[in-house]
Amino acid sequence: MEASKILPMLKKKLAFLSGGKDRRSGLILTIPLCTEQTSMEELSATLDYLLGIPSEKCKARGFTVIVDGRKSQWNIVKTVVLMLQNVIPAEVSLVCVVKPDEFWDKKVTHFCFWKEKDRLGFEVILVSANKLTRYIEPCQLTDEFGGSLVYDHLDWLNKRLVFEKFTKESTSLLDELTVINENEKGSQAEKDRSSESNILPSFDPETVLQTGHELLSELQQRRFNGSEGGGGGTAWSPMDDELLAQPQVMKLLDSLREQYTKYQEVCRQRSKRSQLEEIQTKVMQVVNWLEGPGTEQLRTQWGIGDSIRASQALQQKHEEIESQHSEWFAVYVELNQQIAALLSAGDEEDLMELKGLQQQLSDVCYRQASQLEFRQNVLQSAHEFHMTAQDMSQQLDGLLGMLCADVAPADGAAIQQTLKHLEEKLKSVEGALQSLREKGQVLLDQMSTQTSFSYGKDVGIENKENIDHIHSVMEDMQLRKQRCEDMVDVRRLKMLQMVQLFKCEEDASQVRSTYDYGRQLLQATVVLCQSLRCTTRSSGDTLPRLNRVWKQFTVTSDERQHRLEMASAFHTAAEKVGKLSPFTHPLVVPNLSEQFFGSPGDMASSAESIRERMKLVEEKRFLQEEAEQRLDEESLEAGPRES
């Protein structure tokens, strides 16, 4: 029976165990009857509860029952005494009926309890309150009987409720913890069953233990406290070890601490297993994604593009793939830290499994990171290669524009400046081609190692397309550069011949002025000699000789001039033919290739035009020579007549 179930009856204080003892060390049970009618059923239930509190050893020493009838009627007292025969006949050794000082003296002769001793099973005496000390020491009596024992019924009741609550909860908790701990010792298959491995106790062990320690502390304090209250008497607590079984509390606490310690270890093992399972689940999620969707994304990205725009689009796509991978790499870092923490404090049986998970996770993540880095390097090299190819193409276009434009230099200095500019352009193109070859070789080397990251995929066909594209771009640039070099050679030869032409014209101008001045002097000399009728020192041979030398010089100069004009006309015609020739006039298209226009018929007609022009130049030269010869002869004949 629990106090909480009969709490209203216990609060009425129909009976109580004050903690006092008789001279035989038997407990004293007090029944304070009052003027009101006492319910025998409630009194019987109260007695049953109170008599269930002491231990069997304490019960064996018997009870001394004090029936306080001073405020009650004789028939109620007699009923209570007779009821004790049915409730506790074996445990009662003495019943002291405290009678009033006046009223009961005439009634005693009608009923003598000592005559009924054999039938009742215990001795009954009628005694006044002031003579109760004959049978019980004053220190074992409460104040209402003139004793010094301090007793607080409500305090006892509250402590009793705490004790019963602790006993009930601790016993239940102890049983649950025992079951949990025993189940944990089972086989691994039993541990894996969630219904058994996740059982939680009904009460909080920390709270129950705290309640028990407080209760035990209170019991020990009451037991060893020599005097409480102001009466100066001994304070005997009803919470004595014989009433509340203080050793029982200590035993429960010891057992509870032992099982709770085991339970904490069980919880730690559960937490470790749960954490290990959680880590294993996350590791497999990372591994499955990297080896599944992550690897599939990289398998579909092997191209390098055919232009800057295409390579930039591939780089942007690769950045999106890297962004998705970075989220899983962050999970990898977190898992690696958790695994490292478990390895530092883990058991031997878990070390191998944890190391295996860590190694598997690291291998997959590092392999995927290497693949991403390799792909990024390939795309960066491809972007640089296409940028260099585009830059070289623009330089070739600029050089070709200069070569196809008509040139009309004013003097030799302008020609020299033009030639210097052409050489600089050609040198820049040569440097761009060398850079293109280097970047192309780097990209080709990367293509040759790409198969080691293919995860078993045959990328030979796609790599062959990339390699062919790289070779094609470099070969096209080489051919365009060679054609530009040929055209530069033609332009350089033309410029040098134009320089010679300008030099000859300058020299001829200087010689012509010298010849005119000498001829005038000789003609004046001849006239003076004729007028003075004297013979010249040169005997008249100097002027004819000068005329012969001048004629020879003019002929030679004219021939040189005609040859240069013919060469200039030839190169001019050649440039026209070159503009129609498929070897000298490229058309640049966006894919870095060239197309040519012209036909063999156009080339034949251009060559025929050159030959006709050369014939006209030769005929003109002969006519000019004849005209000059006639002029010289006429000047010599007119000289003597003028003199």
XYZ file of C-alpha atoms in Angstrom:
643
model
C 0.000 0.000 0.000
C 1.256 3.459 -0.877
C 0.799 6.571 1.204
C -0.299 8.550 -1.814
C -3.375 6.328 -2.193
C -4.620 6.870 1.393
C -3.199 10.346 1.866
C -6.489 11.891 3.129
C -6.774 9.220 5.823
C -3.152 9.617 6.883
C -3.602 13.357 7.217
C -6.353 12.717 9.813
C -3.694 11.247 12.115
C -5.922 8.334 13.196
C -2.770 6.452 14.205
C 0.966 7.102 13.919
C 4.357 5.696 14.690
C 6.198 8.386 16.604
C 9.547 6.602 16.520
C 9.551 5.967 20.258
C 10.346 2.564 21.781
C 9.323 0.713 24.926
C 11.699 -0.932 27.332
C 11.808 -4.042 25.147
C 12.849 -1.877 22.110
C 9.473 -2.468 20.608
C 7.947 0.333 18.567
C 5.204 2.481 20.035
C 1.993 2.774 18.006
C -0.237 5.636 19.098
C -4.006 5.765 18.387
C -5.311 9.211 19.443
C -9.102 8.902 19.666
C -11.062 12.117 19.482
C -14.552 13.204 20.437
C -15.816 12.664 16.922
C -16.923 9.302 15.688
C -13.894 7.366 14.419
C -14.286 5.314 11.237
C -13.117 1.834 11.986
C -12.505 1.138 8.297
C -10.224 4.146 7.944
C -8.486 3.248 11.219
C -8.017 -0.313 10.054
C -6.574 0.847 6.709
C -4.247 3.268 8.522
C -3.057 0.519 10.861
C -2.464 -1.843 7.951
C -0.313 0.805 6.242
C 1.643 1.711 9.398
C 2.303 -1.909 10.340
C 3.711 -2.532 6.880
C 6.481 0.032 7.415
C 8.803 -1.627 10.003
C 11.088 -4.446 9.102
C 10.378 -8.063 10.068
C 13.117 -7.910 12.654
C 11.507 -4.877 14.247
C 8.068 -6.492 14.180
C 9.443 -9.519 15.964
C 10.140 -7.367 19.039
C 6.430 -6.506 19.239
C 4.477 -3.264 19.430
C 3.292 -1.227 22.403
C -0.009 0.377 21.455
C -1.122 3.550 23.235
C -4.859 4.108 22.837
C -5.575 7.644 23.925
C -9.230 7.490 25.091
C -9.254 10.664 27.101
C -11.384 12.447 24.510
C -13.437 9.485 23.407
C -16.146 7.217 24.730
C -15.609 3.885 26.407
C -17.429 1.852 23.790
C -15.205 3.323 21.019
C -12.113 2.471 23.062
C -13.396 -1.061 23.623
C -14.118 -1.420 19.862
C -10.639 -0.244 18.969
C -9.027 -2.653 21.408
C -11.063 -5.560 20.070
C -10.201 -4.502 16.507
C -6.503 -4.798 17.357
C -7.120 -8.495 17.915
C -8.085 -8.857 14.269
C -5.539 -6.458 12.781
C -2.292 -7.139 14.653
C -2.761 -9.854 17.282
C 0.725 -11.372 16.847
C 2.683 -8.109 16.761
C 1.020 -6.432 19.797
C 2.664 -7.169 23.126
C 1.021 -4.466 25.249
C -1.946 -2.126 24.874
C -2.011 0.918 27.151
C -5.408 2.532 27.251
C -5.035 6.083 28.545
C -8.208 6.730 30.472
C -9.674 10.007 31.632
C -9.105 10.852 35.269
C -12.798 10.805 36.359
C -15.411 9.371 34.061
C -14.245 5.786 33.546
C -13.754 4.635 37.150
C -17.273 3.191 37.413
C -17.124 1.499 34.029
C -13.987 -0.517 34.481
C -15.691 -3.230 36.635
C -18.056 -4.014 33.782
C -15.283 -4.944 31.423
C -11.799 -6.054 32.420
C -9.323 -6.531 29.550
C -6.961 -8.528 31.719
C -9.556 -11.253 32.007
C -9.654 -11.448 28.212
C -5.871 -11.617 27.808
C -5.861 -15.200 26.630
C -8.605 -14.541 24.132
C -7.138 -11.240 22.907
C -3.535 -12.485 22.689
C -2.021 -9.390 24.271
C -2.132 -7.569 27.619
C -4.398 -4.525 28.057
C -3.952 -2.077 30.887
C -5.853 1.044 31.812
C -3.571 3.788 32.877
C -3.637 7.503 33.459
C -1.478 9.751 31.325
C 0.717 10.714 34.245
C 1.378 7.039 35.104
C 2.243 6.006 31.547
C 5.905 6.539 32.327
C 5.820 3.360 34.444
C 5.826 1.365 31.248
C 7.525 3.718 28.789
C 10.417 6.068 29.294
C 9.477 9.779 29.106
C 11.986 10.360 26.349
C 10.098 7.863 24.234
C 6.749 9.584 24.728
C 5.448 12.579 22.848
C 4.489 15.782 24.572
C 0.758 14.948 24.822
C 1.692 12.155 27.241
C 4.174 14.267 29.190
C 7.180 13.011 27.224
C 9.987 14.844 25.399
C 9.937 13.082 22.035
C 9.400 15.542 19.188
C 7.059 14.357 16.482
C 5.635 16.295 13.497
C 3.013 14.237 11.707
C 2.895 16.361 8.534
C 6.689 16.358 8.284
C 6.741 12.592 8.685
C 4.014 12.220 6.063
C 5.899 14.390 3.557
C 9.127 12.485 4.124
C 7.234 9.244 3.775
C 5.835 10.346 0.431
C 9.333 11.259 -0.739
C 10.693 7.927 0.421
C 7.960 5.912 -1.285
C 8.307 7.945 -4.449
C 12.053 7.376 -4.461
C 11.633 3.680 -3.688
C 9.104 3.213 -6.468
C 11.024 5.182 -9.065
C 14.418 3.760 -8.145
C 13.112 0.187 -8.154
C 11.436 0.658 -11.526
C 14.468 2.452 -12.912
C 16.760 -0.226 -11.572
C 14.735 -2.935 -13.299
C 14.734 -1.010 -16.596
C 18.457 -0.288 -16.472
C 19.147 -3.932 -15.684
C 17.118 -5.029 -18.707
C 18.845 -2.480 -20.970
C 22.299 -3.461 -19.743
C 21.569 -7.161 -20.078
C 20.262 -6.684 -23.619
C 23.435 -4.824 -24.490
C 25.441 -7.914 -23.622
C 23.600 -9.923 -26.247
C 24.807 -10.838 -29.697
C 25.567 -8.325 -32.406
C 22.341 -9.199 -34.153
C 20.396 -8.280 -31.037
C 22.302 -4.986 -30.798
C 21.290 -4.092 -34.292
C 17.613 -4.392 -33.512
C 16.402 -0.850 -33.032
C 13.480 -1.906 -30.840
C 15.876 -3.195 -28.193
C 18.923 -1.012 -28.678
C 17.003 2.249 -28.357
C 15.089 1.540 -25.112
C 15.103 4.553 -22.803
C 14.328 4.479 -19.049
C 10.999 5.845 -17.804
C 12.659 8.124 -15.227
C 15.647 10.374 -15.421
C 18.451 8.581 -13.540
C 20.095 11.842 -12.509
C 16.890 13.135 -10.933
C 16.185 9.899 -9.090
C 19.732 9.746 -7.759
C 19.546 13.337 -6.584
C 16.268 12.637 -4.771
C 17.777 9.582 -3.103
C 20.857 11.471 -1.933
C 18.731 14.236 -0.463
C 16.551 11.687 1.320
C 19.571 9.832 2.689
C 21.141 13.067 3.859
C 17.917 13.952 5.682
C 17.752 10.547 7.353
C 21.339 10.727 8.522
C 20.876 14.254 9.820
C 17.773 13.295 11.847
C 19.443 10.194 13.235
C 22.578 11.836 14.564
C 21.030 15.144 15.615
C 21.006 14.949 19.445
C 18.451 17.676 20.240
C 15.898 19.487 18.143
C 13.283 21.940 19.253
C 13.254 23.898 22.493
C 12.169 21.128 24.881
C 15.694 19.954 25.557
C 14.671 16.320 25.059
C 15.967 13.751 22.618
C 14.645 14.217 19.080
C 13.724 10.768 17.824
C 12.757 10.937 14.222
C 10.025 8.688 12.859
C 12.228 8.393 9.758
C 14.541 6.116 11.704
C 16.227 3.223 9.884
C 13.785 0.819 11.565
C 10.816 2.691 10.048
C 12.077 3.717 6.639
C 14.844 1.173 6.302
C 17.715 3.593 5.797
C 19.931 0.721 4.685
C 17.351 0.046 1.991
C 17.813 3.575 0.672
C 21.551 3.154 0.670
C 21.286 -0.212 -1.021
C 18.996 1.203 -3.688
C 21.380 4.091 -4.281
C 24.358 1.775 -4.587
C 22.569 -0.541 -7.001
C 21.224 2.402 -8.953
C 24.664 3.998 -9.272
C 26.136 0.727 -10.442
C 23.475 0.139 -13.075
C 23.502 3.797 -14.083
C 27.259 3.643 -14.645
C 26.748 0.626 -16.880
C 23.897 2.410 -18.600
C 26.118 5.421 -19.272
C 28.616 3.117 -20.909
C 25.777 1.605 -22.918
C 24.696 5.081 -23.987
C 28.250 5.924 -24.930
C 28.493 2.787 -27.023
C 25.120 3.559 -28.573
C 26.217 7.104 -29.356
C 29.445 5.844 -30.836
C 27.639 3.263 -32.964
C 25.085 5.830 -34.033
C 27.806 8.301 -34.901
C 29.726 5.617 -36.750
C 26.639 4.624 -38.721
C 25.902 8.262 -39.502
C 29.472 8.813 -40.683
C 29.341 5.650 -42.775
C 26.092 6.804 -44.373
C 27.508 10.240 -45.194
C 30.746 8.726 -46.512
C 28.805 6.482 -48.874
C 26.704 9.454 -49.996
C 29.854 11.409 -50.881
C 31.516 8.422 -52.561
C 28.401 7.472 -54.532
C 27.910 11.026 -55.815
C 31.555 11.547 -56.770
C 31.779 8.166 -58.501
C 28.327 8.573 -60.051
C 26.984 11.963 -61.165
C 30.291 13.760 -60.501
C 32.318 11.396 -62.659
C 29.627 11.385 -65.357
C 29.803 15.185 -65.571
C 33.548 15.031 -66.214
C 33.180 12.213 -68.730
C 31.069 14.437 -70.959
C 33.588 17.325 -70.844
C 36.629 16.432 -72.983
C 36.588 19.012 -75.809
C 38.853 22.074 -76.034
C 36.750 24.218 -78.400
C 37.687 25.691 -81.776
C 37.773 29.369 -80.790
C 38.147 31.693 -77.826
C 34.396 31.914 -77.353
C 34.012 28.137 -77.373
C 36.840 27.661 -74.851
C 35.310 30.317 -72.581
C 31.963 28.511 -72.685
C 33.709 25.266 -71.692
C 35.473 27.044 -68.821
C 32.168 28.425 -67.555
C 30.629 24.955 -67.663
C 33.633 23.577 -65.787
C 33.221 26.244 -63.082
C 29.631 25.082 -62.559
C 30.863 21.502 -62.174
C 33.525 22.632 -59.690
C 30.886 24.522 -57.699
C 28.830 21.340 -57.307
C 31.927 19.376 -56.309
C 32.955 21.994 -53.729
C 29.785 21.292 -51.709
C 30.665 17.607 -51.441
C 34.309 18.420 -50.708
C 33.095 20.524 -47.743
C 31.209 17.455 -46.461
C 34.413 15.446 -46.933
C 36.397 17.884 -44.764
C 33.772 17.706 -42.002
C 33.647 13.907 -42.127
C 37.416 13.678 -42.069
C 37.520 15.753 -38.894
C 34.857 13.580 -37.246
C 36.692 10.398 -38.214
C 39.967 11.803 -36.865
C 38.256 12.606 -33.545
C 36.832 9.081 -33.316
C 40.211 7.556 -34.165
C 41.892 9.468 -31.356
C 39.355 8.182 -28.782
C 38.044 5.049 -30.451
C 38.194 1.414 -29.401
C 40.364 -1.159 -31.079
C 37.371 -2.853 -32.692
C 36.364 0.371 -34.440
C 39.794 1.539 -35.586
C 40.004 -0.683 -38.652
C 36.518 0.217 -39.837
C 37.136 3.942 -39.320
C 40.480 3.812 -41.106
C 38.889 1.945 -44.000
C 36.153 4.586 -44.330
C 38.693 7.400 -44.118
C 40.938 5.807 -46.745
C 38.054 5.147 -49.128
C 36.754 8.686 -48.770
C 40.208 10.242 -49.230
C 41.004 8.157 -52.323
C 37.788 9.089 -54.089
C 37.982 12.795 -53.194
C 41.638 13.182 -54.136
C 41.122 11.360 -57.419
C 38.149 13.567 -58.278
C 40.022 16.734 -57.251
C 42.970 15.735 -59.460
C 40.621 15.177 -62.366
C 39.046 18.612 -61.870
C 42.444 20.297 -61.664
C 43.667 18.493 -64.779
C 40.553 19.512 -66.718
C 40.984 23.115 -65.570
C 44.615 23.131 -66.781
C 43.618 21.728 -70.175
C 40.925 24.365 -70.645
C 43.333 27.131 -69.586
C 45.958 25.917 -72.085
C 43.313 25.678 -74.821
C 42.155 29.234 -74.083
C 45.718 30.565 -74.288
C 46.303 28.630 -77.519
C 43.217 30.101 -79.189
C 44.079 33.602 -77.978
C 47.589 33.307 -79.477
C 46.140 31.951 -82.746
C 43.693 34.841 -82.981
C 46.419 37.392 -82.240
C 48.667 35.916 -84.944
C 45.776 35.880 -87.414
C 45.168 39.586 -86.787
C 48.874 40.334 -87.290
C 48.877 38.412 -90.570
C 45.788 40.279 -91.715
C 47.486 43.601 -90.976
C 50.668 42.575 -92.797
C 48.685 41.334 -95.772
C 46.805 44.628 -95.902
C 50.099 46.521 -96.093
C 51.401 44.272 -98.881
C 48.237 44.558 -100.951
C 48.115 48.361 -100.750
C 49.671 50.498 -103.567
C 52.990 52.103 -102.632
C 54.091 55.494 -103.977
C 57.060 56.628 -101.885
C 58.337 60.153 -102.434
C 62.015 59.456 -101.846
C 64.496 56.884 -100.633
C 63.975 57.765 -96.952
C 60.290 56.926 -97.212
C 61.228 53.630 -98.854
C 63.655 52.799 -96.070
C 60.957 53.584 -93.454
C 58.490 51.335 -95.262
C 61.004 48.482 -95.412
C 61.769 48.874 -91.688
C 58.060 48.736 -90.861
C 57.672 45.562 -92.941
C 60.605 43.902 -91.182
C 59.141 44.743 -87.780
C 55.770 43.293 -88.775
C 57.414 40.142 -90.083
C 59.464 39.736 -86.919
C 56.333 40.135 -84.768
C 54.582 37.451 -86.822
C 57.548 35.129 -86.381
C 57.399 35.619 -82.582
C 53.647 34.952 -82.554
C 54.148 31.753 -84.548
C 56.827 30.557 -82.121
C 54.533 31.267 -79.159
C 51.698 29.425 -80.914
C 53.916 26.384 -81.431
C 54.955 26.356 -77.760
C 51.401 26.643 -76.464
C 50.234 24.061 -78.954
C 52.921 21.630 -77.796
C 51.910 22.133 -74.157
C 48.301 21.373 -75.085
C 49.354 18.305 -77.069
C 51.354 16.998 -74.114
C 48.306 17.383 -71.893
C 46.171 15.572 -74.442
C 48.614 12.648 -74.369
C 48.154 12.229 -70.575
C 44.397 12.689 -70.606
C 43.661 8.979 -70.970
C 44.985 8.265 -67.463
C 42.018 10.207 -66.008
C 39.311 8.711 -68.203
C 38.012 6.154 -65.586
C 38.165 3.426 -68.211
C 36.520 5.491 -70.956
C 38.072 5.349 -74.455
C 38.745 8.999 -75.276
C 41.074 8.277 -78.219
C 38.579 9.413 -80.872
C 37.756 12.675 -79.153
C 41.415 13.291 -78.355
C 42.289 12.672 -82.006
C 39.858 15.384 -83.049
C 41.417 17.802 -80.574
C 44.951 16.927 -81.688
C 44.019 17.258 -85.371
C 42.496 20.651 -84.673
C 45.680 21.858 -82.936
C 47.901 20.657 -85.801
C 45.544 22.165 -88.373
C 45.641 25.596 -86.728
C 49.444 25.591 -86.504
C 49.838 24.424 -90.133
C 47.417 27.061 -91.426
C 49.297 29.773 -89.572
C 52.602 28.480 -90.952
C 51.276 28.569 -94.546
C 49.868 32.059 -94.143
C 53.143 33.265 -92.684
C 55.093 31.704 -95.592
C 52.891 33.433 -98.173
C 53.318 36.745 -96.396
C 57.098 36.237 -96.335
C 57.087 35.640 -100.115
C 55.112 38.799 -100.678
C 57.445 40.733 -98.371
C 60.422 39.521 -100.437
C 58.775 40.809 -103.617
C 57.960 44.130 -101.975
C 61.509 44.424 -100.619
C 63.031 43.861 -104.089
C 60.738 46.458 -105.579
C 61.641 48.965 -102.891
C 65.382 48.426 -103.435
C 65.029 48.904 -107.181
C 63.090 52.105 -106.587
C 65.942 53.318 -104.380
C 68.405 52.618 -107.194
C 66.172 54.440 -109.630
C 66.049 57.507 -107.422
C 69.882 57.386 -107.122
C 70.386 57.124 -110.871
C 68.090 60.045 -111.546
C 69.997 62.120 -109.022
C 73.392 61.174 -110.535
C 72.148 61.795 -114.069
C 70.969 65.252 -113.088
C 74.383 66.081 -111.695
C 76.243 64.712 -114.787
C 73.959 66.515 -117.216
C 74.635 69.870 -115.562
C 78.413 69.247 -115.678
C 78.274 68.265 -119.366
C 76.332 71.369 -120.399
C 78.787 73.648 -118.641
C 81.858 71.930 -120.233
C 80.300 71.972 -123.680
C 79.617 75.678 -123.410
C 83.233 76.360 -122.406
C 84.600 74.285 -125.296
C 82.280 75.954 -127.788
C 83.400 79.378 -126.508
C 87.036 78.271 -126.822
C 86.509 77.159 -130.412
C 84.844 80.477 -131.331
C 87.671 82.509 -129.745
C 90.321 80.488 -131.535
C 88.601 80.947 -134.870
C 88.198 84.699 -134.309
C 91.839 85.051 -133.200
C 93.094 82.819 -136.005
C 95.042 80.714 -133.596
C 95.269 77.048 -133.008
C 93.814 75.603 -129.782
C 96.020 73.798 -127.330
C 93.969 70.649 -127.724
C 94.076 70.915 -131.456
C 90.290 70.842 -131.571
C 90.059 67.271 -130.266
C 88.600 68.032 -126.836
C 85.064 68.917 -127.943
C 84.526 65.879 -130.198
C 85.980 63.680 -127.488
C 83.589 65.204 -124.906
C 80.669 64.604 -127.261
C 81.671 60.967 -127.711
C 82.043 60.399 -123.971
C 78.712 62.109 -123.278
C 76.981 60.042 -125.901
C 78.430 56.870 -124.453
C 77.347 57.922 -120.938
C 73.834 58.863 -121.996
C 73.408 55.609 -123.812
C 74.557 53.666 -120.792
C 72.382 55.773 -118.481
C 69.368 55.371 -120.718
C 69.862 51.637 -120.828
C 70.085 51.522 -117.048
C 66.980 53.678 -116.752
C 65.101 51.560 -119.260
C 66.033 48.385 -117.394
C 64.853 49.860 -114.106
C 61.629 51.096 -115.648
C 61.093 47.707 -117.210
C 61.767 45.997 -113.840
C 59.373 48.389 -112.144
C 56.725 47.727 -114.752
C 57.394 44.000 -114.404
C 56.955 44.025 -110.625
C 53.868 46.193 -110.930
C 52.348 43.702 -113.323
C 53.505 40.873 -111.096
C 51.709 42.433 -108.158
C 48.562 42.682 -110.236
C 48.942 39.059 -111.175
C 49.618 38.275 -107.514
C 46.345 39.872 -106.508
C 44.604 37.374 -108.770
C 46.889 34.449 -107.966
C 45.761 31.836 -105.447
C 49.310 31.872 -104.021
C 49.462 35.536 -103.163
C 45.959 36.697 -102.295
C 44.444 34.901 -99.300
C 40.913 35.418 -98.048
C 40.766 35.012 -94.243
C 37.621 33.355 -92.932
C 36.511 33.086 -89.247
C 37.756 29.500 -88.829
C 41.350 30.638 -89.479
C 41.503 29.052 -92.978
C 42.034 30.840 -96.318
C 40.424 30.610 -99.756
C 41.954 31.808 -103.080
C 40.547 33.149 -106.308
C 42.004 33.238 -109.835
C 42.525 30.865 -112.765
C 45.394 29.797 -115.047
C 43.807 31.868 -117.881
C 44.077 35.055 -115.818
C 47.695 34.288 -115.110
C 48.484 33.650 -118.834
C 46.898 36.905 -119.958
C 48.846 38.833 -117.325
C 52.149 37.281 -118.464
C 51.344 38.148 -122.120
C 50.715 41.750 -121.120
C 54.127 41.883 -119.457
C 55.894 40.620 -122.595
C 54.182 43.197 -124.822
C 55.118 45.983 -122.510
C 58.721 44.885 -122.486
C 58.764 45.022 -126.308
C 57.332 48.544 -126.291
C 59.958 49.689 -123.824
C 62.746 48.258 -126.013
C 61.463 49.960 -129.175
C 61.120 53.262 -127.367
C 64.696 52.981 -126.217
C 66.016 52.541 -129.779
C 63.988 55.467 -131.077
C 65.237 57.695 -128.323
C 68.858 56.760 -129.017
C 68.511 57.612 -132.708
C 66.884 60.958 -131.911
C 69.634 61.933 -129.527
C 72.346 60.944 -132.008
C 70.826 63.166 -134.671
C 70.643 66.055 -132.217
C 74.293 65.709 -131.353
C 75.351 65.721 -134.988
C 73.270 68.770 -135.723
C 74.766 70.634 -132.763
C 78.307 69.929 -133.953
C 77.526 71.166 -137.458
C 75.858 74.321 -136.241
C 78.785 75.233 -133.987
C 81.286 76.409 -136.714
C 78.589 78.343 -138.559
C 77.672 80.308 -135.459
C 81.346 81.025 -134.764
